[in-house]
Amino acid sequence: MFGIPEIDGRELAKILAEAPDSIHLVDVRTPQEMSQGIIPGADTVPLHLVPLKAEDWKQETRPMVIYCRTGARSAQACAFLAARDGTRQYINLRGGILDWVQQGVGAVVPPASSAIA
């Protein structure tokens, strides 16, 4: 979507199982959506706060995998971040958390209440 690299749920599950520290996983859904559960290990940053966090993320070198409910908002976040920083890889989770759940490839856990930005 939008020329942004994408990954599917099975690929993400494999990375999380084999080398979870090799990526930076970010959930950009709303706090209400996040309260239904997040992919384990994800940072929770609602889409409207991504521009504010972009500066904090500049020192990060790992590829960032971003997801939302269906993959549309996360693709927007990837495009925004890639336009600001062309040196880092931003990857959209195709189909979002809905596809993750439907494929049954991994768990969804409640976020820590303080984790939702």
JSON list of C-alpha atoms in Angstrom, two decimals:
[
{"chain": "A", "resi": 1, "resn": "MET", "atom": "CA", "xyz": [0.00, 0.00, 0.00]},
{"chain": "A", "resi": 2, "resn": "PHE", "atom": "CA", "xyz": [1.37, 3.46, -0.98]},
{"chain": "A", "resi": 3, "resn": "GLY", "atom": "CA", "xyz": [4.75, 1.95, -1.98]},
{"chain": "A", "resi": 4, "resn": "ILE", "atom": "CA", "xyz": [5.53, 1.10, 1.65]},
{"chain": "A", "resi": 5, "resn": "PRO", "atom": "CA", "xyz": [7.13, -2.29, 2.40]},
{"chain": "A", "resi": 6, "resn": "GLU", "atom": "CA", "xyz": [4.66, -4.70, 3.96]},
{"chain": "A", "resi": 7, "resn": "ILE", "atom": "CA", "xyz": [4.84, -7.84, 6.04]},
{"chain": "A", "resi": 8, "resn": "ASP", "atom": "CA", "xyz": [2.06, -10.32, 6.75]},
{"chain": "A", "resi": 9, "resn": "GLY", "atom": "CA", "xyz": [1.08, -11.79, 10.09]},
{"chain": "A", "resi": 10, "resn": "ARG", "atom": "CA", "xyz": [2.90, -15.07, 9.52]},
{"chain": "A", "resi": 11, "resn": "GLU", "atom": "CA", "xyz": [6.17, -13.28, 8.70]},
{"chain": "A", "resi": 12, "resn": "LEU", "atom": "CA", "xyz": [5.80, -11.05, 11.76]},
{"chain": "A", "resi": 13, "resn": "ALA", "atom": "CA", "xyz": [5.04, -14.03, 14.02]},
{"chain": "A", "resi": 14, "resn": "LYS", "atom": "CA", "xyz": [8.19, -15.76, 12.78]},
{"chain": "A", "resi": 15, "resn": "ILE", "atom": "CA", "xyz": [10.32, -12.68, 13.50]},
{"chain": "A", "resi": 16, "resn": "LEU", "atom": "CA", "xyz": [8.78, -12.25, 16.95]},
{"chain": "A", "resi": 17, "resn": "ALA", "atom": "CA", "xyz": [9.43, -15.93, 17.75]},
{"chain": "A", "resi": 18, "resn": "GLU", "atom": "CA", "xyz": [13.00, -16.05, 16.44]},
{"chain": "A", "resi": 19, "resn": "ALA", "atom": "CA", "xyz": [14.40, -12.54, 16.98]},
{"chain": "A", "resi": 20, "resn": "PRO", "atom": "CA", "xyz": [11.94, -10.24, 18.75]},
{"chain": "A", "resi": 21, "resn": "ASP", "atom": "CA", "xyz": [14.58, -7.60, 19.45]},
{"chain": "A", "resi": 22, "resn": "SER", "atom": "CA", "xyz": [15.42, -7.26, 15.75]},
{"chain": "A", "resi": 23, "resn": "ILE", "atom": "CA", "xyz": [12.41, -4.99, 15.12]},
{"chain": "A", "resi": 24, "resn": "HIS", "atom": "CA", "xyz": [10.59, -2.12, 16.80]},
{"chain": "A", "resi": 25, "resn": "LEU", "atom": "CA", "xyz": [6.85, -2.96, 16.81]},
{"chain": "A", "resi": 26, "resn": "VAL", "atom": "CA", "xyz": [4.39, -0.06, 17.11]},
{"chain": "A", "resi": 27, "resn": "ASP", "atom": "CA", "xyz": [0.57, -0.07, 17.43]},
{"chain": "A", "resi": 28, "resn": "VAL", "atom": "CA", "xyz": [-0.97, 3.18, 16.11]},
{"chain": "A", "resi": 29, "resn": "ARG", "atom": "CA", "xyz": [-4.62, 2.45, 16.92]},
{"chain": "A", "resi": 30, "resn": "THR", "atom": "CA", "xyz": [-6.72, 4.52, 19.29]},
{"chain": "A", "resi": 31, "resn": "PRO", "atom": "CA", "xyz": [-6.52, 3.82, 23.03]},
{"chain": "A", "resi": 32, "resn": "GLN", "atom": "CA", "xyz": [-10.05, 2.37, 22.85]},
{"chain": "A", "resi": 33, "resn": "GLU", "atom": "CA", "xyz": [-8.96, -0.08, 20.13]},
{"chain": "A", "resi": 34, "resn": "MET", "atom": "CA", "xyz": [-5.78, -0.93, 22.01]},
{"chain": "A", "resi": 35, "resn": "SER", "atom": "CA", "xyz": [-7.80, -1.80, 25.10]},
{"chain": "A", "resi": 36, "resn": "GLN", "atom": "CA", "xyz": [-9.09, -4.83, 23.16]},
{"chain": "A", "resi": 37, "resn": "GLY", "atom": "CA", "xyz": [-5.52, -6.16, 23.04]},
{"chain": "A", "resi": 38, "resn": "ILE", "atom": "CA", "xyz": [-2.17, -5.58, 21.39]},
{"chain": "A", "resi": 39, "resn": "ILE", "atom": "CA", "xyz": [0.48, -7.77, 19.81]},
{"chain": "A", "resi": 40, "resn": "PRO", "atom": "CA", "xyz": [2.93, -8.68, 22.60]},
{"chain": "A", "resi": 41, "resn": "GLY", "atom": "CA", "xyz": [5.94, -6.37, 22.72]},
{"chain": "A", "resi": 42, "resn": "ALA", "atom": "CA", "xyz": [4.33, -3.51, 20.81]},
{"chain": "A", "resi": 43, "resn": "ASP", "atom": "CA", "xyz": [4.79, 0.11, 21.78]},
{"chain": "A", "resi": 44, "resn": "THR", "atom": "CA", "xyz": [1.43, 1.88, 21.81]},
{"chain": "A", "resi": 45, "resn": "VAL", "atom": "CA", "xyz": [1.38, 5.28, 20.11]},
{"chain": "A", "resi": 46, "resn": "PRO", "atom": "CA", "xyz": [-1.94, 6.47, 18.66]},
{"chain": "A", "resi": 47, "resn": "LEU", "atom": "CA", "xyz": [-1.59, 7.73, 15.08]},
{"chain": "A", "resi": 48, "resn": "HIS", "atom": "CA", "xyz": [-2.10, 11.38, 15.99]},
{"chain": "A", "resi": 49, "resn": "LEU", "atom": "CA", "xyz": [0.93, 11.20, 18.31]},
{"chain": "A", "resi": 50, "resn": "VAL", "atom": "CA", "xyz": [3.31, 9.66, 15.75]},
{"chain": "A", "resi": 51, "resn": "PRO", "atom": "CA", "xyz": [4.65, 13.08, 14.61]},
{"chain": "A", "resi": 52, "resn": "LEU", "atom": "CA", "xyz": [5.50, 13.90, 18.23]},
{"chain": "A", "resi": 53, "resn": "LYS", "atom": "CA", "xyz": [7.31, 10.57, 18.75]},
{"chain": "A", "resi": 54, "resn": "ALA", "atom": "CA", "xyz": [9.21, 10.75, 15.44]},
{"chain": "A", "resi": 55, "resn": "GLU", "atom": "CA", "xyz": [12.02, 12.77, 17.02]},
{"chain": "A", "resi": 56, "resn": "ASP", "atom": "CA", "xyz": [12.38, 10.25, 19.87]},
{"chain": "A", "resi": 57, "resn": "TRP", "atom": "CA", "xyz": [12.64, 7.42, 17.35]},
{"chain": "A", "resi": 58, "resn": "LYS", "atom": "CA", "xyz": [15.45, 9.02, 15.31]},
{"chain": "A", "resi": 59, "resn": "GLN", "atom": "CA", "xyz": [18.17, 7.23, 17.29]},
{"chain": "A", "resi": 60, "resn": "GLU", "atom": "CA", "xyz": [16.52, 3.84, 16.71]},
{"chain": "A", "resi": 61, "resn": "THR", "atom": "CA", "xyz": [18.13, 1.78, 13.94]},
{"chain": "A", "resi": 62, "resn": "ARG", "atom": "CA", "xyz": [16.01, -1.38, 13.93]},
{"chain": "A", "resi": 63, "resn": "PRO", "atom": "CA", "xyz": [13.32, -1.70, 11.25]},
{"chain": "A", "resi": 64, "resn": "MET", "atom": "CA", "xyz": [9.98, -0.47, 12.58]},
{"chain": "A", "resi": 65, "resn": "VAL", "atom": "CA", "xyz": [6.89, -2.62, 11.95]},
{"chain": "A", "resi": 66, "resn": "ILE", "atom": "CA", "xyz": [3.75, -0.54, 12.39]},
{"chain": "A", "resi": 67, "resn": "TYR", "atom": "CA", "xyz": [0.20, -1.83, 12.64]},
{"chain": "A", "resi": 68, "resn": "CYS", "atom": "CA", "xyz": [-3.36, -0.63, 13.18]},
{"chain": "A", "resi": 69, "resn": "ARG", "atom": "CA", "xyz": [-6.73, -2.33, 12.83]},
{"chain": "A", "resi": 70, "resn": "THR", "atom": "CA", "xyz": [-6.66, -3.00, 9.06]},
{"chain": "A", "resi": 71, "resn": "GLY", "atom": "CA", "xyz": [-3.34, -1.63, 7.80]},
{"chain": "A", "resi": 72, "resn": "ALA", "atom": "CA", "xyz": [-4.55, 1.71, 6.41]},
{"chain": "A", "resi": 73, "resn": "ARG", "atom": "CA", "xyz": [-3.53, 4.02, 9.26]},
{"chain": "A", "resi": 74, "resn": "SER", "atom": "CA", "xyz": [-0.28, 2.17, 9.81]},
{"chain": "A", "resi": 75, "resn": "ALA", "atom": "CA", "xyz": [0.55, 2.65, 6.11]},
{"chain": "A", "resi": 76, "resn": "GLN", "atom": "CA", "xyz": [0.00, 6.39, 6.62]},
{"chain": "A", "resi": 77, "resn": "ALA", "atom": "CA", "xyz": [2.33, 6.33, 9.62]},
{"chain": "A", "resi": 78, "resn": "CYS", "atom": "CA", "xyz": [4.96, 4.43, 7.61]},
{"chain": "A", "resi": 79, "resn": "ALA", "atom": "CA", "xyz": [4.74, 6.94, 4.74]},
{"chain": "A", "resi": 80, "resn": "PHE", "atom": "CA", "xyz": [5.00, 9.90, 7.12]},
{"chain": "A", "resi": 81, "resn": "LEU", "atom": "CA", "xyz": [8.00, 8.47, 8.96]},
{"chain": "A", "resi": 82, "resn": "ALA", "atom": "CA", "xyz": [9.77, 7.35, 5.78]},
{"chain": "A", "resi": 83, "resn": "ALA", "atom": "CA", "xyz": [9.40, 10.87, 4.35]},
{"chain": "A", "resi": 84, "resn": "ARG", "atom": "CA", "xyz": [11.06, 12.30, 7.47]},
{"chain": "A", "resi": 85, "resn": "ASP", "atom": "CA", "xyz": [13.79, 9.69, 7.79]},
{"chain": "A", "resi": 86, "resn": "GLY", "atom": "CA", "xyz": [14.84, 7.83, 4.68]},
{"chain": "A", "resi": 87, "resn": "THR", "atom": "CA", "xyz": [17.58, 5.91, 6.47]},
{"chain": "A", "resi": 88, "resn": "ARG", "atom": "CA", "xyz": [15.33, 3.61, 8.47]},
{"chain": "A", "resi": 89, "resn": "GLN", "atom": "CA", "xyz": [13.00, 0.88, 7.23]},
{"chain": "A", "resi": 90, "resn": "TYR", "atom": "CA", "xyz": [9.31, 1.34, 8.05]},
{"chain": "A", "resi": 91, "resn": "ILE", "atom": "CA", "xyz": [7.16, -1.73, 7.39]},
{"chain": "A", "resi": 92, "resn": "ASN", "atom": "CA", "xyz": [3.37, -1.94, 7.42]},
{"chain": "A", "resi": 93, "resn": "LEU", "atom": "CA", "xyz": [1.60, -5.01, 8.84]},
{"chain": "A", "resi": 94, "resn": "ARG", "atom": "CA", "xyz": [-0.66, -5.89, 5.92]},
{"chain": "A", "resi": 95, "resn": "GLY", "atom": "CA", "xyz": [-4.23, -6.40, 7.11]},
{"chain": "A", "resi": 96, "resn": "GLY", "atom": "CA", "xyz": [-3.42, -5.03, 10.56]},
{"chain": "A", "resi": 97, "resn": "ILE", "atom": "CA", "xyz": [-4.30, -6.70, 13.82]},
{"chain": "A", "resi": 98, "resn": "LEU", "atom": "CA", "xyz": [-7.54, -8.06, 12.30]},
{"chain": "A", "resi": 99, "resn": "ASP", "atom": "CA", "xyz": [-5.50, -10.19, 9.90]},
{"chain": "A", "resi": 100, "resn": "TRP", "atom": "CA", "xyz": [-3.12, -11.14, 12.74]},
{"chain": "A", "resi": 101, "resn": "VAL", "atom": "CA", "xyz": [-6.07, -12.44, 14.77]},
{"chain": "A", "resi": 102, "resn": "GLN", "atom": "CA", "xyz": [-7.85, -14.10, 11.81]},
{"chain": "A", "resi": 103, "resn": "GLN", "atom": "CA", "xyz": [-4.68, -15.96, 10.80]},
{"chain": "A", "resi": 104, "resn": "GLY", "atom": "CA", "xyz": [-4.28, -17.15, 14.39]},
{"chain": "A", "resi": 105, "resn": "VAL", "atom": "CA", "xyz": [-0.53, -16.68, 14.17]},
{"chain": "A", "resi": 106, "resn": "GLY", "atom": "CA", "xyz": [0.06, -15.07, 17.53]},
{"chain": "A", "resi": 107, "resn": "ALA", "atom": "CA", "xyz": [-1.36, -13.83, 20.77]},
{"chain": "A", "resi": 108, "resn": "VAL", "atom": "CA", "xyz": [-3.11, -10.58, 21.57]},
{"chain": "A", "resi": 109, "resn": "VAL", "atom": "CA", "xyz": [-2.56, -9.36, 25.12]},
{"chain": "A", "resi": 110, "resn": "PRO", "atom": "CA", "xyz": [-4.03, -6.50, 27.14]},
{"chain": "A", "resi": 111, "resn": "PRO", "atom": "CA", "xyz": [-1.80, -3.42, 27.13]},
{"chain": "A", "resi": 112, "resn": "ALA", "atom": "CA", "xyz": [-0.38, -2.09, 30.36]},
{"chain": "A", "resi": 113, "resn": "SER", "atom": "CA", "xyz": [-2.71, 0.76, 31.30]},
{"chain": "A", "resi": 114, "resn": "SER", "atom": "CA", "xyz": [0.21, 3.17, 31.45]},
{"chain": "A", "resi": 115, "resn": "ALA", "atom": "CA", "xyz": [1.54, 2.01, 28.08]},
{"chain": "A", "resi": 116, "resn": "ILE", "atom": "CA", "xyz": [-1.13, 3.71, 26.00]},
{"chain": "A", "resi": 117, "resn": "ALA", "atom": "CA", "xyz": [0.20, 7.12, 25.02]}
]
